[in-house]
Short mmCIF file of C-alpha atoms in Angstrom, two decimals:
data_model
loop_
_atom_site.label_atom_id
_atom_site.label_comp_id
_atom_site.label_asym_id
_atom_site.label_seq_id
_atom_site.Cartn_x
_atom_site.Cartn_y
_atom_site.Cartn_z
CA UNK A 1 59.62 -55.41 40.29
CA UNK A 2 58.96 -56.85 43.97
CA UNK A 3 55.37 -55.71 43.73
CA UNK A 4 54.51 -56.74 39.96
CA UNK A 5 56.05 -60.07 40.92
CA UNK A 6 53.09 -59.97 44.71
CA UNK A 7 50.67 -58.81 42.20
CA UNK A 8 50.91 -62.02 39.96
CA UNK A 9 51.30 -64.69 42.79
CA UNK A 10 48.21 -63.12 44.33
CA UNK A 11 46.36 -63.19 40.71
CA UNK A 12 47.65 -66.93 40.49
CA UNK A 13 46.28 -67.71 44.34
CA UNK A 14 42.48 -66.32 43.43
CA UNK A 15 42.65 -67.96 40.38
CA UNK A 16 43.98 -70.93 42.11
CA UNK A 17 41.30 -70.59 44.51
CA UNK A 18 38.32 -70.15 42.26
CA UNK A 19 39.27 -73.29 40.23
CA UNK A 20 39.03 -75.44 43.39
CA UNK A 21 35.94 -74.01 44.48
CA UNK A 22 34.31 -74.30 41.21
CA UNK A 23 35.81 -77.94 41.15
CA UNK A 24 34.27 -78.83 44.60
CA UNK A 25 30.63 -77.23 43.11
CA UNK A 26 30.90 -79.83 40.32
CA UNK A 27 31.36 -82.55 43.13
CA UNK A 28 28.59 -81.69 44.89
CA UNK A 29 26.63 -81.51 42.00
CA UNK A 30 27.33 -84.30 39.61
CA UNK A 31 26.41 -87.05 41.92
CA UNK A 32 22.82 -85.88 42.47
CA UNK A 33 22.84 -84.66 39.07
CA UNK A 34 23.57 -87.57 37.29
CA UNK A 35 21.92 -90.07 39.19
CA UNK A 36 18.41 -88.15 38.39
CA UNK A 37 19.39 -88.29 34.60
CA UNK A 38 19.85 -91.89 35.22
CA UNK A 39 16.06 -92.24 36.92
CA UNK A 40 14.76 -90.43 34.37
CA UNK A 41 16.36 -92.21 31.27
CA UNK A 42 15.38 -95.77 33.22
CA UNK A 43 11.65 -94.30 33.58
CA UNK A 44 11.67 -92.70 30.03
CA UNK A 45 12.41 -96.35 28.88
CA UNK A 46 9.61 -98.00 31.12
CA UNK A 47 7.53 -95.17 29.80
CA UNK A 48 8.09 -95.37 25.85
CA UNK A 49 8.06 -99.03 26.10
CA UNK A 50 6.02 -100.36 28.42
CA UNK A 51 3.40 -98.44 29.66
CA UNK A 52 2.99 -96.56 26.33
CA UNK A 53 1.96 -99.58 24.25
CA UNK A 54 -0.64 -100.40 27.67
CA UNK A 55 -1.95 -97.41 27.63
CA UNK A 56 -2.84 -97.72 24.00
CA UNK A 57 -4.52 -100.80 23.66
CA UNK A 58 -6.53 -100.12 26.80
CA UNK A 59 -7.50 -97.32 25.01
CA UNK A 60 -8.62 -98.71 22.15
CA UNK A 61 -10.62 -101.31 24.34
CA UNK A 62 -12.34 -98.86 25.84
CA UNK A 63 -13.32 -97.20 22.49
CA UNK A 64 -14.64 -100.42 21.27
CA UNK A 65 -16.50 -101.38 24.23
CA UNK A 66 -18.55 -97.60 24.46
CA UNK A 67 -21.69 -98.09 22.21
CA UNK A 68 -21.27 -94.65 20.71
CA UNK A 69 -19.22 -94.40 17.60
CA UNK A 70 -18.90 -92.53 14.66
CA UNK A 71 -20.74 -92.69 11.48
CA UNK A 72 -19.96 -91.41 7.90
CA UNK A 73 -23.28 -90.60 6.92
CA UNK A 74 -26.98 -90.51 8.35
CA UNK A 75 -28.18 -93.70 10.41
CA UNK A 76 -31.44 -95.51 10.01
CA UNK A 77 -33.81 -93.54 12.20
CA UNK A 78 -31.49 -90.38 13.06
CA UNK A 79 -32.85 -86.75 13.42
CA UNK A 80 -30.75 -84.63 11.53
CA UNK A 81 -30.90 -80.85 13.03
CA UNK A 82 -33.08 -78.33 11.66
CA UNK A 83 -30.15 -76.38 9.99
CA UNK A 84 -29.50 -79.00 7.69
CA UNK A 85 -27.34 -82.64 7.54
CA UNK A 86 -24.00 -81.32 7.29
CA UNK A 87 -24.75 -79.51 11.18
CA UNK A 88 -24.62 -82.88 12.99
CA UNK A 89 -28.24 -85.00 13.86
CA UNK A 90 -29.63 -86.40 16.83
CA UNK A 91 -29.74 -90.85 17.14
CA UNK A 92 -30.83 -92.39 20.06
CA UNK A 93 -30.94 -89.58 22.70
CA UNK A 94 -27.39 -88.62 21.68
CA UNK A 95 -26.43 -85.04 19.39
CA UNK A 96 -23.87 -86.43 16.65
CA UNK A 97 -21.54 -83.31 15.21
CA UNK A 98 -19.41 -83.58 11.84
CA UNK A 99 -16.02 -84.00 12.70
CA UNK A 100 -12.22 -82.19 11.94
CA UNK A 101 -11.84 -83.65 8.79
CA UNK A 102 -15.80 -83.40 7.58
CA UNK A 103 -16.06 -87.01 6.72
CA UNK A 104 -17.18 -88.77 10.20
CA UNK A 105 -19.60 -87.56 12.56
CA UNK A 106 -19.13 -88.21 16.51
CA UNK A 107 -20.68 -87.88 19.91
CA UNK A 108 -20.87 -83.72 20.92
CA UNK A 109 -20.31 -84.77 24.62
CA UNK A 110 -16.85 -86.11 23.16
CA UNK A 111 -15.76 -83.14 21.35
CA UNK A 112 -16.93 -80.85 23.54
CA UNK A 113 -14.67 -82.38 26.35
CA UNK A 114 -11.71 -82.82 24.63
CA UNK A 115 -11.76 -78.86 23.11
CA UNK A 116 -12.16 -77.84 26.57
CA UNK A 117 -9.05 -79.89 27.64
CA UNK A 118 -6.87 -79.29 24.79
CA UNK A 119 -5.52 -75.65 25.79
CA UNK A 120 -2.06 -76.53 25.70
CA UNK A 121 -1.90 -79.31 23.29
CA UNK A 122 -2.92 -79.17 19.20
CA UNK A 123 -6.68 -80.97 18.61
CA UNK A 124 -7.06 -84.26 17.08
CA UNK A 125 -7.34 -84.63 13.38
CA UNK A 126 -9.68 -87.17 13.33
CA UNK A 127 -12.65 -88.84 14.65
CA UNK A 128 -11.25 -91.44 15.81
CA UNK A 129 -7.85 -89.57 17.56
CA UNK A 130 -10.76 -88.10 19.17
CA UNK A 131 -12.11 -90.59 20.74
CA UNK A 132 -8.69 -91.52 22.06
CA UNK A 133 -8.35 -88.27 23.52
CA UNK A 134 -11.58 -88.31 25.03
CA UNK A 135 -10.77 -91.89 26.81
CA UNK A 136 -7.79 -90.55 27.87
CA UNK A 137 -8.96 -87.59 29.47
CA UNK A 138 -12.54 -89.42 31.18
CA UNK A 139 -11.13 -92.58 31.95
CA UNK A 140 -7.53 -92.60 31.99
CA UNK A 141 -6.28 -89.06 33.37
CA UNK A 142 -2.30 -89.48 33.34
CA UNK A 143 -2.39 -88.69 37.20
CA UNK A 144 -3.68 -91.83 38.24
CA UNK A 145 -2.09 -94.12 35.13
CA UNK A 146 1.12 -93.71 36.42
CA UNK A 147 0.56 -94.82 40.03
CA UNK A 148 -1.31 -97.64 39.09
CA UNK A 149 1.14 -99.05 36.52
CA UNK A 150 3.81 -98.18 38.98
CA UNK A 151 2.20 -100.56 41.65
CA UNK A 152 0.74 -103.16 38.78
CA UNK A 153 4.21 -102.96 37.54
CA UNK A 154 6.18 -103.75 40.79
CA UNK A 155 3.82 -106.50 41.69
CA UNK A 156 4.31 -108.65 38.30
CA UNK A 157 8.03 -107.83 38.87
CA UNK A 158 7.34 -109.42 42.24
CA UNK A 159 5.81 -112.24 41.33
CA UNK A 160 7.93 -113.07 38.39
CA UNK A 161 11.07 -113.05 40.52
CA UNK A 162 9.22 -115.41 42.58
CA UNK A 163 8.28 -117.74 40.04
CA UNK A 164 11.25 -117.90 37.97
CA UNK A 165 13.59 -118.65 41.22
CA UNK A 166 11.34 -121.90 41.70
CA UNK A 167 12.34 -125.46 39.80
CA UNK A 168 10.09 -124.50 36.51
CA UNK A 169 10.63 -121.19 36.41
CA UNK A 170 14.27 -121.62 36.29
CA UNK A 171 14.21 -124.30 33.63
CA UNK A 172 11.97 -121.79 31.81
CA UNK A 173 14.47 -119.00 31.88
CA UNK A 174 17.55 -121.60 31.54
CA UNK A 175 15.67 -122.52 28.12
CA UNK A 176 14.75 -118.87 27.14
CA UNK A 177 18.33 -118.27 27.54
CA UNK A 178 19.01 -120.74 25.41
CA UNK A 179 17.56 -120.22 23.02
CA UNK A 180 18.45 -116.39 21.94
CA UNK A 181 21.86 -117.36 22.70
CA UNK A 182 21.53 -119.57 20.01
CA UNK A 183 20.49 -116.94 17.13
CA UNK A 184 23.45 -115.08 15.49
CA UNK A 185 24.26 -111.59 16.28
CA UNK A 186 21.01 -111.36 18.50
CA UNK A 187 23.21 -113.61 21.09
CA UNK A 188 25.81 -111.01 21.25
CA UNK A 189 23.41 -108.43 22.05
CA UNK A 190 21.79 -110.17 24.78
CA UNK A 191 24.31 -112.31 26.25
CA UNK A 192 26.16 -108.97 27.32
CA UNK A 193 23.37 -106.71 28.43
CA UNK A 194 22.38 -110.13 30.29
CA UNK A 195 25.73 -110.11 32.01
CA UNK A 196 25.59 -106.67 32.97
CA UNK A 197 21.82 -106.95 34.42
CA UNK A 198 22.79 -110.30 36.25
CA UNK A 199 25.63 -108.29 38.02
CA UNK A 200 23.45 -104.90 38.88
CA UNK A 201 20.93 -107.13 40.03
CA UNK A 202 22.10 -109.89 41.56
CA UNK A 203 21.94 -110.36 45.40
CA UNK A 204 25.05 -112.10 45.96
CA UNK A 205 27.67 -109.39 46.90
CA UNK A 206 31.77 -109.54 46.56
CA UNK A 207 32.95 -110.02 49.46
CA UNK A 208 36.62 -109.02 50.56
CA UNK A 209 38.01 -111.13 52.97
CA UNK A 210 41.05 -108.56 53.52
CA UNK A 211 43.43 -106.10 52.31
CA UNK A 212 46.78 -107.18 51.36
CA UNK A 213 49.57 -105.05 49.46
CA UNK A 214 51.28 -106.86 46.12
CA UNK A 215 53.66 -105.53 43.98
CA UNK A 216 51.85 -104.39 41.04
CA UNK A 217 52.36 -103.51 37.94
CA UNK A 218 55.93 -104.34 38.78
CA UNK A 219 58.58 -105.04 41.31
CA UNK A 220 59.30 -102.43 43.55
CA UNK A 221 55.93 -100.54 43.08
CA UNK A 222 53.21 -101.77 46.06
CA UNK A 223 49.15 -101.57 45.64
CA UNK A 224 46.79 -102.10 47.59
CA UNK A 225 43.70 -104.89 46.98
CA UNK A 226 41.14 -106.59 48.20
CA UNK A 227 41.38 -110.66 48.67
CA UNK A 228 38.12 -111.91 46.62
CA UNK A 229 38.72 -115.78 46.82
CA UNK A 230 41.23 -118.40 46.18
CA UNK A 231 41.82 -118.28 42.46
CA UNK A 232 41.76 -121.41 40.35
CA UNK A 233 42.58 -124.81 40.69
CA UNK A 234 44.49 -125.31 37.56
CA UNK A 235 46.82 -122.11 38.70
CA UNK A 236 47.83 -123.14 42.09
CA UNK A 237 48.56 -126.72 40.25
CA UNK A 238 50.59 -125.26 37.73
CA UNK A 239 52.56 -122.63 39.79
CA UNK A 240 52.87 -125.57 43.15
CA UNK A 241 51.93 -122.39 45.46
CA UNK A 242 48.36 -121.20 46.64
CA UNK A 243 47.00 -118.53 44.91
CA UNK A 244 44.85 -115.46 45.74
CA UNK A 245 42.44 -113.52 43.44
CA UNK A 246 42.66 -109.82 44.48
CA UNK A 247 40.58 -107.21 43.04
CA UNK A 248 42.79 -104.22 42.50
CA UNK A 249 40.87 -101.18 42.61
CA UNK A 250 42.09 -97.82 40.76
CA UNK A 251 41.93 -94.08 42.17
CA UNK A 252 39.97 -92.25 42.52
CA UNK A 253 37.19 -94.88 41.89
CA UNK A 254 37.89 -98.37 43.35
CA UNK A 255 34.84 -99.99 41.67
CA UNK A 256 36.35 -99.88 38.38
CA UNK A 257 39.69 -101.52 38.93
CA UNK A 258 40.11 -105.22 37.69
CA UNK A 259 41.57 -108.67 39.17
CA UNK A 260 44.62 -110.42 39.35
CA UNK A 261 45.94 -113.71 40.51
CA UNK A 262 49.26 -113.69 42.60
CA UNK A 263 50.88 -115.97 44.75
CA UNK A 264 49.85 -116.04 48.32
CA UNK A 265 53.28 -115.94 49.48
CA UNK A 266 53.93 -112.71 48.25
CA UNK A 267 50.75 -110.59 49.46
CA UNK A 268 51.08 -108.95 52.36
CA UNK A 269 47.97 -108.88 54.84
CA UNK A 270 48.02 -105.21 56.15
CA UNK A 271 46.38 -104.08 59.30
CA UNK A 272 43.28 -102.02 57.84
CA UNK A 273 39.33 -102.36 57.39
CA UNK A 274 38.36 -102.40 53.93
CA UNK A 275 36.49 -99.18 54.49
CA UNK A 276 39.85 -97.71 55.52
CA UNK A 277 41.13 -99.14 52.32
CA UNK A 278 38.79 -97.58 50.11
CA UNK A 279 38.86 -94.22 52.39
CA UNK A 280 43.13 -94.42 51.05
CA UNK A 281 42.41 -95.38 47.72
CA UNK A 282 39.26 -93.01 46.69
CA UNK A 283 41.84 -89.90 48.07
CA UNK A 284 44.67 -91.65 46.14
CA UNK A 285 46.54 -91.57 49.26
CA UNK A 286 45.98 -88.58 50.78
CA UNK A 287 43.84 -90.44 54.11
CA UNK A 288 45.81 -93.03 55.81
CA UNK A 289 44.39 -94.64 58.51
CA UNK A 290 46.02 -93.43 61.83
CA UNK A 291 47.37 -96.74 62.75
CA UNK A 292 49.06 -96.98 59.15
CA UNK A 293 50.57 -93.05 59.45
CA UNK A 294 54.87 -93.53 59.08
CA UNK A 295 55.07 -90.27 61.27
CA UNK A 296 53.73 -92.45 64.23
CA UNK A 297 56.96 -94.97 63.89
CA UNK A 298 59.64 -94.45 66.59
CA UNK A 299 62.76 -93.24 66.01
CA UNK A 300 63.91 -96.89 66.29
CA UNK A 301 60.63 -98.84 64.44
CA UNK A 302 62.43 -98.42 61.29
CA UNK A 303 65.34 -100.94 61.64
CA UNK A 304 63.15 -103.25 63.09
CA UNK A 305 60.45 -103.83 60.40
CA UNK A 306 61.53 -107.60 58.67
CA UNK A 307 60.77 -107.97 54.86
CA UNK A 308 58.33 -110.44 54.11
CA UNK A 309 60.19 -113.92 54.03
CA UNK A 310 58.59 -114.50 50.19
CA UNK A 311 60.09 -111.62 48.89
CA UNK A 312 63.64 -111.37 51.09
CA UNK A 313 67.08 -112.47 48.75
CA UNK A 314 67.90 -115.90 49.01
CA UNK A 315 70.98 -114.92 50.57
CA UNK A 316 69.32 -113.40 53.90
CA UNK A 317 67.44 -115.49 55.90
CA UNK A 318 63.63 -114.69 57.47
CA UNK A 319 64.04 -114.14 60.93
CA UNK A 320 67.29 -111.77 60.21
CA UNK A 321 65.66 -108.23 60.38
CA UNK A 322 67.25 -105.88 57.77
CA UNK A 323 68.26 -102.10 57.51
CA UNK A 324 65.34 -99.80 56.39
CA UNK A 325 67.36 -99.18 53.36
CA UNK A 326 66.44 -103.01 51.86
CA UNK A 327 63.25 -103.33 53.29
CA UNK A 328 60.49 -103.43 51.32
CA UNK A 329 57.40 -100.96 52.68
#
């Protein structure tokens, strides 16, 4: 029985074992991981929206501007070839071959290129997706598109955050603003994506003055925060006390916590850099900063520590130190 009994605490313990390692893989992994799926869906959106329609209508400028084009039928003055019409003719220096769907004729230089470049994509249907193809591949290879747009790109983004940081371009974007906030549904939409991109984007930072500890969510129970500011006016009027706004940030991620308003009397300015703070929070306790440890108390330290005066009973004055047993940690 002793032995079936080792036998399953050692089959628990590698199982044990494997789960955490597998568990430290996926932390390893996922950050890198996910913030590549989260380039790639930001350029697959500059892509399909932005530089796609570009790329198009360059295209088709290009098509227009190249004196070549197709025809439907003979020209005034063309050569057809000596195998009959339907084989394509010669006009003005240039050999003219019927096209995929038998209707247009276009340049042979054009669908000669684009059959020798289409070995891993389907051919064009048309004369005129021809042509496309053909502009694409001679004059716009995809190679040196994308590092152009990318540096076209970042220098309007340049220059518009320039000009719209200036007097008109502000009252420009101020109007803009208002004016889509002002259409129905639409101003849902944008007023919270707008929020959102103001905050990723925005070069003012939150700044924590300190770390206190408050009782939160309820007496008895202490969390740590970060001191953002000084609250509201109207609170510290209404309450008679000055007020703190403290970002209370959750485990294991302190980005996503939320804020609170509490009474300044009855935070508790600890002795720790908010690094060290997010160090104890992101563990969810398990690193405490060494100067913060309880095993490097004396024997003695305990009896000495004083309750904050805000939170002591009305009965026991401030400077009275009391037993560990009613003193608040």
């Amino acid at each position: 029985m002793e032995s079936n009994s080792n036998k399953a605490k050692n089959t628990t313990t590698r199982v044990g074992g494997s789960r955490r390692a597998i568990l430290r893989g996926l932390g390893i992994v996922l950050p890198p991981l996910l913030t590549i799926v989260v380039l790639i869906w930001a350029w697959n959106t500059i892509e399909n929206y932005v530089l796609r329609p570009i790329e198009s209508g360059v295209q088709h400028a290009i098509v227009w501007s190249i004196p070549d084009k197709t025809f439907s039928d003979l020209p005034e003055g063309a050569i057809a070839n000596s195998t009959g019409k339907s084989d394509g003719f010669l006009y003005q220096g240039t050999e003219y071959v019927l096209g995929p769907t038998g209707r247009r004729y276009l340049p042979d230089y054009v669908k000669k290129l684009v059959d020798d470049k289409s070995d891993y994509s389907p051919p064009p249907t048309s004369a005129k997706a021809y042509w496309d193809r053909y502009v694409q591949l001679k004059y716009m290879p995809r190679w040196q598109v994308v590092p152009v747009f990318i540096c076209v790109f970042t220098i309007v983004l340049y220059f518009l955050g320039r000009l719209f940081t200036l007097g008109m371009g502000r009252w420009f974007v101020k109007g803009f603003d208002h004016a889509i906030l002002s259409i129905p549904v639409v101003n849902k939409v944008y007023g919270s994506v707008k929020q959102v991109t103001d905050f990723a984007f925005s070069e003012r930072e939150i700044e924590f003055n300190r770390v206190v500890a408050i009782q939160y969510p309820r007496e008895g129970i202490w969390s740590l925060g970060f001191v953002t500011g000084d609250s509201m006016r109207e609170i510290a009027e209404a309450t008679g006390e000055q007020m703190l706004s403290v970002l209370m940030p959750t485990s294991p991620m302190p980005m996503t916590g939320f804020t609170v308003t509490v009474k300044k009397s009855e935070a508790i300015d600890l002795n720790l850099t908010v690094d060290e703070a997010i160090q104890f929070v992101v563990s969810c306790g398990v690193v405490v900063p060494g100067q913060q440890r309880v095993d490097t108390l004396t024997p003695n330290a305990a009896s000495t520590i004083e309750a904050p005066a805000a939170i002591l009973p009305p009965s026991i004055s401030s400077d009275t130190s009391v037993p560990t047993s009613q003193a608040k940690p």
